[in-house]
Coordinates of C-alpha atoms and ligand atoms in Angstrom, one line a residue:
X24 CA -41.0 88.0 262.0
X25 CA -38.0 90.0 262.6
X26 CA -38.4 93.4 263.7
X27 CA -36.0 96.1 261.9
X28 CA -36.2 99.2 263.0
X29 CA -33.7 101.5 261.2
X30 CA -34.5 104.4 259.5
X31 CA -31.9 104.7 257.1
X32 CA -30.2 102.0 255.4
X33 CA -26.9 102.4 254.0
X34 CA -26.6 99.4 252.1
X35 CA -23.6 98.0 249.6
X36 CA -24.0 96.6 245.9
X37 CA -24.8 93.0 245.3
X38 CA -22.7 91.4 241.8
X39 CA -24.8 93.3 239.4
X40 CA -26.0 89.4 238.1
X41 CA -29.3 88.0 240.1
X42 CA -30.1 84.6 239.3
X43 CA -33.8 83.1 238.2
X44 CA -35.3 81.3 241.0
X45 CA -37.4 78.3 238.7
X46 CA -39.7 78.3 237.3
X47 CA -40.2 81.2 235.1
X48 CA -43.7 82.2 236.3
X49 CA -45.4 81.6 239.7
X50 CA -48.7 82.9 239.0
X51 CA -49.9 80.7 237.1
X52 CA -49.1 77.2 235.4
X53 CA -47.7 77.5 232.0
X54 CA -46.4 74.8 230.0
X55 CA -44.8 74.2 226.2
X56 CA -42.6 77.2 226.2
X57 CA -42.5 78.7 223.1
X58 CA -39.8 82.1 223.2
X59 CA -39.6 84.3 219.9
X60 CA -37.2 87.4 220.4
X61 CA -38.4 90.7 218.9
X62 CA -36.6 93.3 218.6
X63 CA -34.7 93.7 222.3
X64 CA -37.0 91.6 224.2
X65 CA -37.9 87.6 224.7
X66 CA -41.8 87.0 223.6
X67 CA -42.4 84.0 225.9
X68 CA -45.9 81.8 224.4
X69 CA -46.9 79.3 226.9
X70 CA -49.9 76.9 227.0
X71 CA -51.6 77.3 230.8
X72 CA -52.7 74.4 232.6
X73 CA -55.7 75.3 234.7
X74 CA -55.4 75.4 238.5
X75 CA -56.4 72.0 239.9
X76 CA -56.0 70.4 236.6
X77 CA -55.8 66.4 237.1
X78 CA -55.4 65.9 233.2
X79 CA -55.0 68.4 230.3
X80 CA -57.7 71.6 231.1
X81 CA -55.9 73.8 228.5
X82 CA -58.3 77.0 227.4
X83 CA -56.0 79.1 226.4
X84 CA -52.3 80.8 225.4
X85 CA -50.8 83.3 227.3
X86 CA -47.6 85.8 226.9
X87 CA -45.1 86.6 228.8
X88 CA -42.0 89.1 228.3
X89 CA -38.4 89.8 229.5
X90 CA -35.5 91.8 228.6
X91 CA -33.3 90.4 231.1
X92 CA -34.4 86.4 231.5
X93 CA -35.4 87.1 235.4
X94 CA -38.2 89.4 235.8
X95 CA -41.1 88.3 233.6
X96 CA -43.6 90.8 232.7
X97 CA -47.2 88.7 232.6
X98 CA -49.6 90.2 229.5
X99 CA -52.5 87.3 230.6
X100 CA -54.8 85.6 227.9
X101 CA -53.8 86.6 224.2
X102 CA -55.7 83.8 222.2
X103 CA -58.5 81.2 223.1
X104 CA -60.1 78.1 222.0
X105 CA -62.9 80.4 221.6
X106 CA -60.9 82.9 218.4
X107 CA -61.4 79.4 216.1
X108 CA -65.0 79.2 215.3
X109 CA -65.0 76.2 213.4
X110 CA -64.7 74.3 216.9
X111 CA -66.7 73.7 219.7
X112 CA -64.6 72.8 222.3
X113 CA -63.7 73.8 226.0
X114 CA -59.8 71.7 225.8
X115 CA -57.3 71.4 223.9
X116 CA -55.6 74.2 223.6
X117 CA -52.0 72.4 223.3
X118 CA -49.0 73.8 222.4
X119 CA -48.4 76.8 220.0
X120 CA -45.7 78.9 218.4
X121 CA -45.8 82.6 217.7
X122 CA -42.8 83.4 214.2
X123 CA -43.2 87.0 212.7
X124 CA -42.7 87.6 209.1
X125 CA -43.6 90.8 207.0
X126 CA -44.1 92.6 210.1
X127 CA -47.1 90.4 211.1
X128 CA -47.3 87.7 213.7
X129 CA -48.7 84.1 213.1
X130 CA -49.6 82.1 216.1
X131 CA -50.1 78.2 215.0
X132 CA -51.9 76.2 217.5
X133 CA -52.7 72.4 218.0
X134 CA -56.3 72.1 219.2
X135 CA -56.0 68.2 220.3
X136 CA -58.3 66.7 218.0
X137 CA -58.9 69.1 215.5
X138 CA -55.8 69.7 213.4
X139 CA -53.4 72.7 213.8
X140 CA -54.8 76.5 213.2
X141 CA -53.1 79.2 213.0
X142 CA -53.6 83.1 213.8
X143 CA -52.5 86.4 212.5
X144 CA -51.7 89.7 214.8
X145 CA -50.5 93.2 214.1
X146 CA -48.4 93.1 217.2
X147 CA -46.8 90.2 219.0
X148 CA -49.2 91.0 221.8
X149 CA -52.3 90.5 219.7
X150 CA -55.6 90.5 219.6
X151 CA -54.6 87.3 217.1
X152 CA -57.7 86.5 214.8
X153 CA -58.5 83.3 212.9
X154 CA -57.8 84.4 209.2
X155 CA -58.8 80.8 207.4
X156 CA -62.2 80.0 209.8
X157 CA -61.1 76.6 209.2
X158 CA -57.4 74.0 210.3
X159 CA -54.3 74.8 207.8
X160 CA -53.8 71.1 208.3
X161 CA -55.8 68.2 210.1
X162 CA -55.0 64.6 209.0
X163 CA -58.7 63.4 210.5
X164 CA -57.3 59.8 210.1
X165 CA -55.7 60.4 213.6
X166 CA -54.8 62.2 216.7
X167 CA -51.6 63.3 215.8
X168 CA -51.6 67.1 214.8
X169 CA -50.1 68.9 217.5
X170 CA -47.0 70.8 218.2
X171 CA -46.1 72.9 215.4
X172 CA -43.1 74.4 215.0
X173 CA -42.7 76.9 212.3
X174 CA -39.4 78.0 210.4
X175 CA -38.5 80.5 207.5
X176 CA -34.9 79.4 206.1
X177 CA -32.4 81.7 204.5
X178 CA -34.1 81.6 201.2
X179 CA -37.7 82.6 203.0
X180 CA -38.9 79.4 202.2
X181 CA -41.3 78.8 205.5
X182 CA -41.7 75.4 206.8
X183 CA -44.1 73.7 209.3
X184 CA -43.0 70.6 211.1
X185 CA -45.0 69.1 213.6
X186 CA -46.6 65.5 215.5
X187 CA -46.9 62.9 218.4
X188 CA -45.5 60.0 217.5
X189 CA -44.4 60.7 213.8
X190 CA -42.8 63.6 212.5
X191 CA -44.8 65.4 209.6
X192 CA -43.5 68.7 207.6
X193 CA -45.1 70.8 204.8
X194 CA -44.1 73.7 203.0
X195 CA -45.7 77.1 204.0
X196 CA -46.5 79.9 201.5
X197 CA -45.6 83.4 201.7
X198 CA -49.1 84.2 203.3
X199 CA -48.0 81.6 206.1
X200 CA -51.6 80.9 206.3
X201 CA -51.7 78.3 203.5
X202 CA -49.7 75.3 203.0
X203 CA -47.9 74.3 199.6
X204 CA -47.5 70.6 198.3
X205 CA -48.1 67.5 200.6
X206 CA -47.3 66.7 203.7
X207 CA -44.7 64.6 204.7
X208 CA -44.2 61.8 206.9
X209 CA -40.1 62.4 208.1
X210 CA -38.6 59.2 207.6
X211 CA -35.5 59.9 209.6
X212 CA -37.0 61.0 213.1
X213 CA -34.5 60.1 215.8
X214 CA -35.5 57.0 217.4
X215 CA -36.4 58.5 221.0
X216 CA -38.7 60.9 219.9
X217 CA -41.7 61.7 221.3
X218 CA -43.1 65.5 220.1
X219 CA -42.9 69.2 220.6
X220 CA -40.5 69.2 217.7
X221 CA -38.6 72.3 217.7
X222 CA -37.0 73.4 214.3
X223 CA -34.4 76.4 214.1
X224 CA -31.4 77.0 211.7
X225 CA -28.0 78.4 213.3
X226 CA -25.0 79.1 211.0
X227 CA -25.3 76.3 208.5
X228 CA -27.3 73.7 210.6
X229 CA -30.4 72.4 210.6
X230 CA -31.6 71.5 213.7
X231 CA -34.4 69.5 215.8
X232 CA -34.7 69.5 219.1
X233 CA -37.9 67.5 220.5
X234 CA -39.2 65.7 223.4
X235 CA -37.5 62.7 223.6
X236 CA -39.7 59.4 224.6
X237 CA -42.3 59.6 227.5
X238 CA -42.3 59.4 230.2
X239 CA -40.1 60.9 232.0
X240 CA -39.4 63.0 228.8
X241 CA -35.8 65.0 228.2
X242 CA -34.4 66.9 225.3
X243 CA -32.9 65.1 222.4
X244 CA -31.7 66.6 219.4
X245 CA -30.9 65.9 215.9
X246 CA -28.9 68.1 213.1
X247 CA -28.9 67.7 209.4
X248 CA -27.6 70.1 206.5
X249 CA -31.2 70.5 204.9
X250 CA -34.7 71.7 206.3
X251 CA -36.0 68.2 205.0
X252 CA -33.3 65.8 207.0
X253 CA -31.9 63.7 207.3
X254 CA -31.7 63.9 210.8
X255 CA -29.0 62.4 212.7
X256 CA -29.2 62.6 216.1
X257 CA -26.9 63.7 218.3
X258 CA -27.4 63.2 222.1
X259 CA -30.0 65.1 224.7
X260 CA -29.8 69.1 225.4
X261 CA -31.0 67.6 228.5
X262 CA -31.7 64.0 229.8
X263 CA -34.7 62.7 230.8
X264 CA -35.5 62.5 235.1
X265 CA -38.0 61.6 237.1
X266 CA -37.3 65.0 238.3
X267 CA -40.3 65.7 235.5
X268 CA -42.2 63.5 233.7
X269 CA -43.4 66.0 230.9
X270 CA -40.5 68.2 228.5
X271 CA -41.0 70.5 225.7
X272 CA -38.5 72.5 224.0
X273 CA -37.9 76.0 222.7
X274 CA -34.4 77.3 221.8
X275 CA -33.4 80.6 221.5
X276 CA -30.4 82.7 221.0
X277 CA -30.8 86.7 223.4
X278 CA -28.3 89.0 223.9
X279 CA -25.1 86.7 223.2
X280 CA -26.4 83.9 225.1
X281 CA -28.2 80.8 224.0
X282 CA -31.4 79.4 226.4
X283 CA -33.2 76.3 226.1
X284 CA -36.5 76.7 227.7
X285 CA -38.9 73.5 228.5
X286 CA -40.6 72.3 231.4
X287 CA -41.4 70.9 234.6
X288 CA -43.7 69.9 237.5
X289 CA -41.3 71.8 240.6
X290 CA -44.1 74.4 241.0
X291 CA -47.1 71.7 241.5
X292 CA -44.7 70.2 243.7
X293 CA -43.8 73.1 245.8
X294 CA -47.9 73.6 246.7
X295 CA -48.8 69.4 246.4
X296 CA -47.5 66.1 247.2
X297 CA -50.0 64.8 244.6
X298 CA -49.1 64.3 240.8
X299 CA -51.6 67.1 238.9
X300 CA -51.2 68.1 235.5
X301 CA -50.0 71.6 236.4
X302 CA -46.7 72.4 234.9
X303 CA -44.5 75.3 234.8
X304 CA -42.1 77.2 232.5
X305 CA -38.3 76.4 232.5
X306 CA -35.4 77.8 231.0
X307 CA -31.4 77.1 231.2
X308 CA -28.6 78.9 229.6
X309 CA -26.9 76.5 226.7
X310 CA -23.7 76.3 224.4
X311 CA -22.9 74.9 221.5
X312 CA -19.7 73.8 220.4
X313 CA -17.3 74.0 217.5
X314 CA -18.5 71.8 215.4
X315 CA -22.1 72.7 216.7
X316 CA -23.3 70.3 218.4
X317 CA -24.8 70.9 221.9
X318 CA -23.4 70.0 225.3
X319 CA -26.1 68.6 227.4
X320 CA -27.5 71.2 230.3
X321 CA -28.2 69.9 233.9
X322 CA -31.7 70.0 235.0
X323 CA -33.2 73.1 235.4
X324 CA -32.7 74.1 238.8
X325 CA -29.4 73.1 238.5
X326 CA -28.1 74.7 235.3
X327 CA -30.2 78.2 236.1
X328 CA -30.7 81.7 234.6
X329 CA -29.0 84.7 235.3
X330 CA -30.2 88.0 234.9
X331 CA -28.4 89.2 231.9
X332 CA -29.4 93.3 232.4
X333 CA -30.6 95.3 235.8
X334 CA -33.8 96.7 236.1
X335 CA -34.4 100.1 236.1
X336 CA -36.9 101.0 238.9
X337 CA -36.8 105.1 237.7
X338 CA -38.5 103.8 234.9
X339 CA -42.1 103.1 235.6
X340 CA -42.5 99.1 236.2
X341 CA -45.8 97.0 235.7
X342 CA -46.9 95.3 239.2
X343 CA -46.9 92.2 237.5
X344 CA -43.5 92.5 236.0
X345 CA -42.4 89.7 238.6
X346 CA -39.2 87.5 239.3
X347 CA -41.0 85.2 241.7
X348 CA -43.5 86.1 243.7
X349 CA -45.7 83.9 246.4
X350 CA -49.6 84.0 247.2
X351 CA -50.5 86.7 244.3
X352 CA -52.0 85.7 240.9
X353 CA -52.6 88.1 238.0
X354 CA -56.1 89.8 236.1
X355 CA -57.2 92.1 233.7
X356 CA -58.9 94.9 233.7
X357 CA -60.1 97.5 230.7
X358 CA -58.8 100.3 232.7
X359 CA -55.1 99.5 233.7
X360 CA -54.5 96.2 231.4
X361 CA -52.9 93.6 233.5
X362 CA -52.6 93.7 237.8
X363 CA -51.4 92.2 240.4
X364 CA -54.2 90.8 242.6
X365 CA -55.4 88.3 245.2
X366 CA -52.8 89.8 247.8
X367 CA -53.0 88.7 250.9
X368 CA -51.1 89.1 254.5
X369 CA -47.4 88.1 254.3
X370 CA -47.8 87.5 250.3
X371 CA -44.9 88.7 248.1
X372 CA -43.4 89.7 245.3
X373 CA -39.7 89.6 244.1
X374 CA -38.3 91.6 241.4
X375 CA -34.4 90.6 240.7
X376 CA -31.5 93.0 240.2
X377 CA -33.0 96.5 240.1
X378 CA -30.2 99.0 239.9
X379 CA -31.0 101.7 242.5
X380 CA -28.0 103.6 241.3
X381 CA -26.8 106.1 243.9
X382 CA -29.8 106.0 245.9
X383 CA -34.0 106.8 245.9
X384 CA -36.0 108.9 247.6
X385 CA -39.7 108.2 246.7
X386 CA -42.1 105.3 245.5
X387 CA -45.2 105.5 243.7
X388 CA -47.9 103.0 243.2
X389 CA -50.5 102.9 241.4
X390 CA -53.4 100.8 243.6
X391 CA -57.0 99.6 244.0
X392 CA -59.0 98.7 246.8
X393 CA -62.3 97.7 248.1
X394 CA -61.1 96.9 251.5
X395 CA -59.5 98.4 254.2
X396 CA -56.2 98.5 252.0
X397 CA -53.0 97.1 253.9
X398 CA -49.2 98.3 253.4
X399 CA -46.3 97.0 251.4
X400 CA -43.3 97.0 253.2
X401 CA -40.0 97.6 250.8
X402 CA -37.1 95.8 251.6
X403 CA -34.1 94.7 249.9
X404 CA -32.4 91.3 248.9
X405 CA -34.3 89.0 251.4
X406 CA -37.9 89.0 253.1
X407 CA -36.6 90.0 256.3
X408 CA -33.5 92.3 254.9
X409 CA -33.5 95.7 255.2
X410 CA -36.7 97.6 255.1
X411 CA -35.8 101.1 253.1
X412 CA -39.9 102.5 252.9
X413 CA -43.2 101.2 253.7
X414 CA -46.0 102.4 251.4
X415 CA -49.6 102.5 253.3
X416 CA -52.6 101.8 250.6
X417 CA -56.0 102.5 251.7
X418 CA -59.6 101.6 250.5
X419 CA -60.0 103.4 247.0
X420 CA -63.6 102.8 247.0
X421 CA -63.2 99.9 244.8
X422 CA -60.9 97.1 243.0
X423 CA -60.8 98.6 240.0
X424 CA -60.9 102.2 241.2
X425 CA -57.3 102.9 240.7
X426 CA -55.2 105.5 243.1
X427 CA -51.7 107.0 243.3
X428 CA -50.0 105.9 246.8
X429 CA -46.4 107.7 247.7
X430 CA -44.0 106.6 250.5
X431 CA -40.7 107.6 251.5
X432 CA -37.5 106.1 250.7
X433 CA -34.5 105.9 252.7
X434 CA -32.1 103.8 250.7
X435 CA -28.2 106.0 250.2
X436 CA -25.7 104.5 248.6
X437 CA -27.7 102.4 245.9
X438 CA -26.4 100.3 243.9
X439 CA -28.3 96.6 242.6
X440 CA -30.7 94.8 244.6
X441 CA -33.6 92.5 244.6
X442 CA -36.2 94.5 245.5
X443 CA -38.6 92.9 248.1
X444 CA -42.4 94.2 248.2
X445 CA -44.3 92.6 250.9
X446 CA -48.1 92.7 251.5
X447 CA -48.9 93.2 255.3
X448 CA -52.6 93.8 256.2
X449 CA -55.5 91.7 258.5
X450 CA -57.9 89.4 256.8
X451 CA -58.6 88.5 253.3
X452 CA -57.7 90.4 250.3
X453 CA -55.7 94.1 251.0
X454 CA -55.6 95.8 247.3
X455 CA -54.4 95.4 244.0
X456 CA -51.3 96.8 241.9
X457 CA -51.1 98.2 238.7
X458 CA -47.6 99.7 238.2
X459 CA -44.8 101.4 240.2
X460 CA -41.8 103.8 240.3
X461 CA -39.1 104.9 242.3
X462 CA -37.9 108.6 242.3
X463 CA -33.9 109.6 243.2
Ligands
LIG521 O1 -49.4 70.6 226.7 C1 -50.1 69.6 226.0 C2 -49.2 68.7 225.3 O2 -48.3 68.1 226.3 C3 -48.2 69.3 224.4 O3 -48.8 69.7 223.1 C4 -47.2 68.3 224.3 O4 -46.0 68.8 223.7 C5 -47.0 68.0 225.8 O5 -46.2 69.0 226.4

């Protein structure tokens, strides 16, 4: 490793924009995006394929948040397999939807198998409960309840569309908890698709976007002037590629910019040759045109994010608010809520496009450690770029025994920068981080 030695950096401005290096989340494997903006900020619902997972191993739903579509902020676990009681089963947690109305939040899930349930929050970041104790809906005749998608149209009637290889809807009532007339079978689904039908109205049309036939699956789309079709379709949001074999959409519109997220397998391929069912969180920008329709996005990778605000690093900033970061994964604890941990020697983290302004002098990090701690060396832009503080940890007595650690900054002359925090230390695992800070 390079050797810098400076003191003081003076250092110019990058273009305020970073750009998202794919996928979304590195800590773990997160698949069927499901993004709900609230208020200022993208509510990202993922399924979460287990580490090592050869087929499905799905537990759980986990949360993740942005305000700028770069740096995701990782909230863990916030409903399980285990919240429905009226199953007894350790898979199949497939893909969910989170849609707020009446200022609570409903969280439908597909448990494979078992029909669709659905759960009711306070807050978007939970704790969810089970308010039926039994499925909203569960055709037992077959396999094909999963991936709802959950709409409320202009005149707040709520619908629920959902299935693998058919199309179904129903009506939802105002409770959103119970459903209102029978379920239909959609008679008009486009021919290629597949499931993880995604529902949404924009100005006066109706769309579905969906998973278009497997395998390798894309992103078709269909429009129609009515919540009940027909649907025509229209083309793909984005083709199908061997690039990855799975797809599931979720559209949103943030900010003055439209994003299509789905998914891939590039982070199982990054750590294995082999095929494993560990897929990741995507997300592109996307258009639309005139008339509405939707020009088709390259693949991920090469259609990209880009940071649409800076971060503010005077602000304080949760460890495991994270634009990529290598080596580290992400726990919970009842005293700090959600940390960074498993950090090792040359691990690191990444958070894109913080606005240092006209300079900082101090850093602050809140810490844990049973070890003999390590240090985090702070540099900017790349991993061997220009080092502006290194913050020495040391053993706290404990992993969860929490400590304030201060170092010195150097860094004149600001401006925005991805910010660089590398883990140096000897063996096995240095410390873990809650939250940090910078000070001018
Ligand atoms: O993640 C499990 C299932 O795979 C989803 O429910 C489908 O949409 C497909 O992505």
């Amino acid at each position: 490793m390079k050797k810098l030695t400076a003191a003081l950096w003076l250092v110019a401005a990058l273009p305020l924009a970073s750009t998202a290096q794919l996928p979304l989340v590195q800590t773990r494997f997160t698949a069927d995006p499901a993004p709900v903006v609230i208020n200022d900020t993208v509510f990202l619902y993922t399924t979460h394929d287990e580490d090592g997972a050869r087929g499905f191993e799905m537990l759980d739903w986990l949360l993740y948040t942005s305000t700028d579509m770069v740096n995701w902020t990782d909230h863990g676990t916030v409903a399980s397999l285990k919240d429905f009681t009226w199953i007894d089963k350790d898979n199949g947690a497939w893909a969910n939807q989170v849609i707020e109305r009446n200022g609570k939040y409903y969280m439908y899930c597909p448990i494979h198998g078992n029909g669709i349930g659905v759960l009711v929050a306070d807050s978007p970041y939970g704790p969810f409960v089970d308010p039926l104790g039994e499925a909203l809906v569960w055709q037992k005749e077959h396999w094909n309840d999963i991936d709802p998608t959950v709409f409320i149209d202009d005149d707040g009637q709520a619908w629920m569309y959902w299935g693998n290889p058919d199309l179904y809807y129903v009506k939802l009532n105002e409770d959103m908890i119970s459903i209102s007339g029978e379920i239909v079978k959609e008679p008009t689904k486009p021919a290629n698709y597949q499931e993880g039908p995604w529902v949404y109205k924009r100005g006066r049309h109706y769309y579905l976007a969906y998973a278009s036939t497997c395998c390798p699956e894309g992103i078709g789309y269909a429009m129609s002037d009515s919540p009940t079709g027909p649907w025509v379709y229209k083309g793909m949001i984005m083709d199908a590629t061997q690039r990855t074999r799975g797809n599931h959409p979720g559209i949103i519109d943030y900010k003055g910019k439209s994003y299509v997220f789905g998914l891939s397998y590039d982070l199982n391929k990054m750590k294995t040759p082999e095929f494993m069912e560990q897929r990741s969180s995507m997300a592109s920008e996307m258009t639309y045109n005139l008339d509405g329709t939707i020009p088709t996005v390259a693949y991920w990778k090469e259609a990209g994010v880009k940071q649409i605000e800076t971060l503010d690093p005077f602000r304080r900033t949760q460890a495991e608010t994270i634009g990529w970061g290598e080596g580290v994964k992400t726990l919970r604890s009842d005293k700090v809520g959600m940390y960074v941990t498993q950090i090792q020697n040359n691990d690191y983290i990444i958070v894109r496009g913080v606005d240092f302004r006209q300079g900082a002098s101090s850093f602050e990090i809140e810490a844990a450690s049973a070890s003999q701690g390590g240090r985090i060396e702070i540099r900017l832009d790349d991993f061997y770029g220009p080092q502006i503080g290194v913050c020495e940890i040391g053993s706290t007595g404990g992993w969860d025994s929490w400590k304030t650690f201060i170092a010195e900054i150097n860094l004149r002359g600001g401006g925005v920068h991805d910010l660089f925090f590398i883990f140096k230390g000897t063996e096995g695992d240095l410390f873990n981080l809650d939250s940090w800070q910078f000070k001018q």
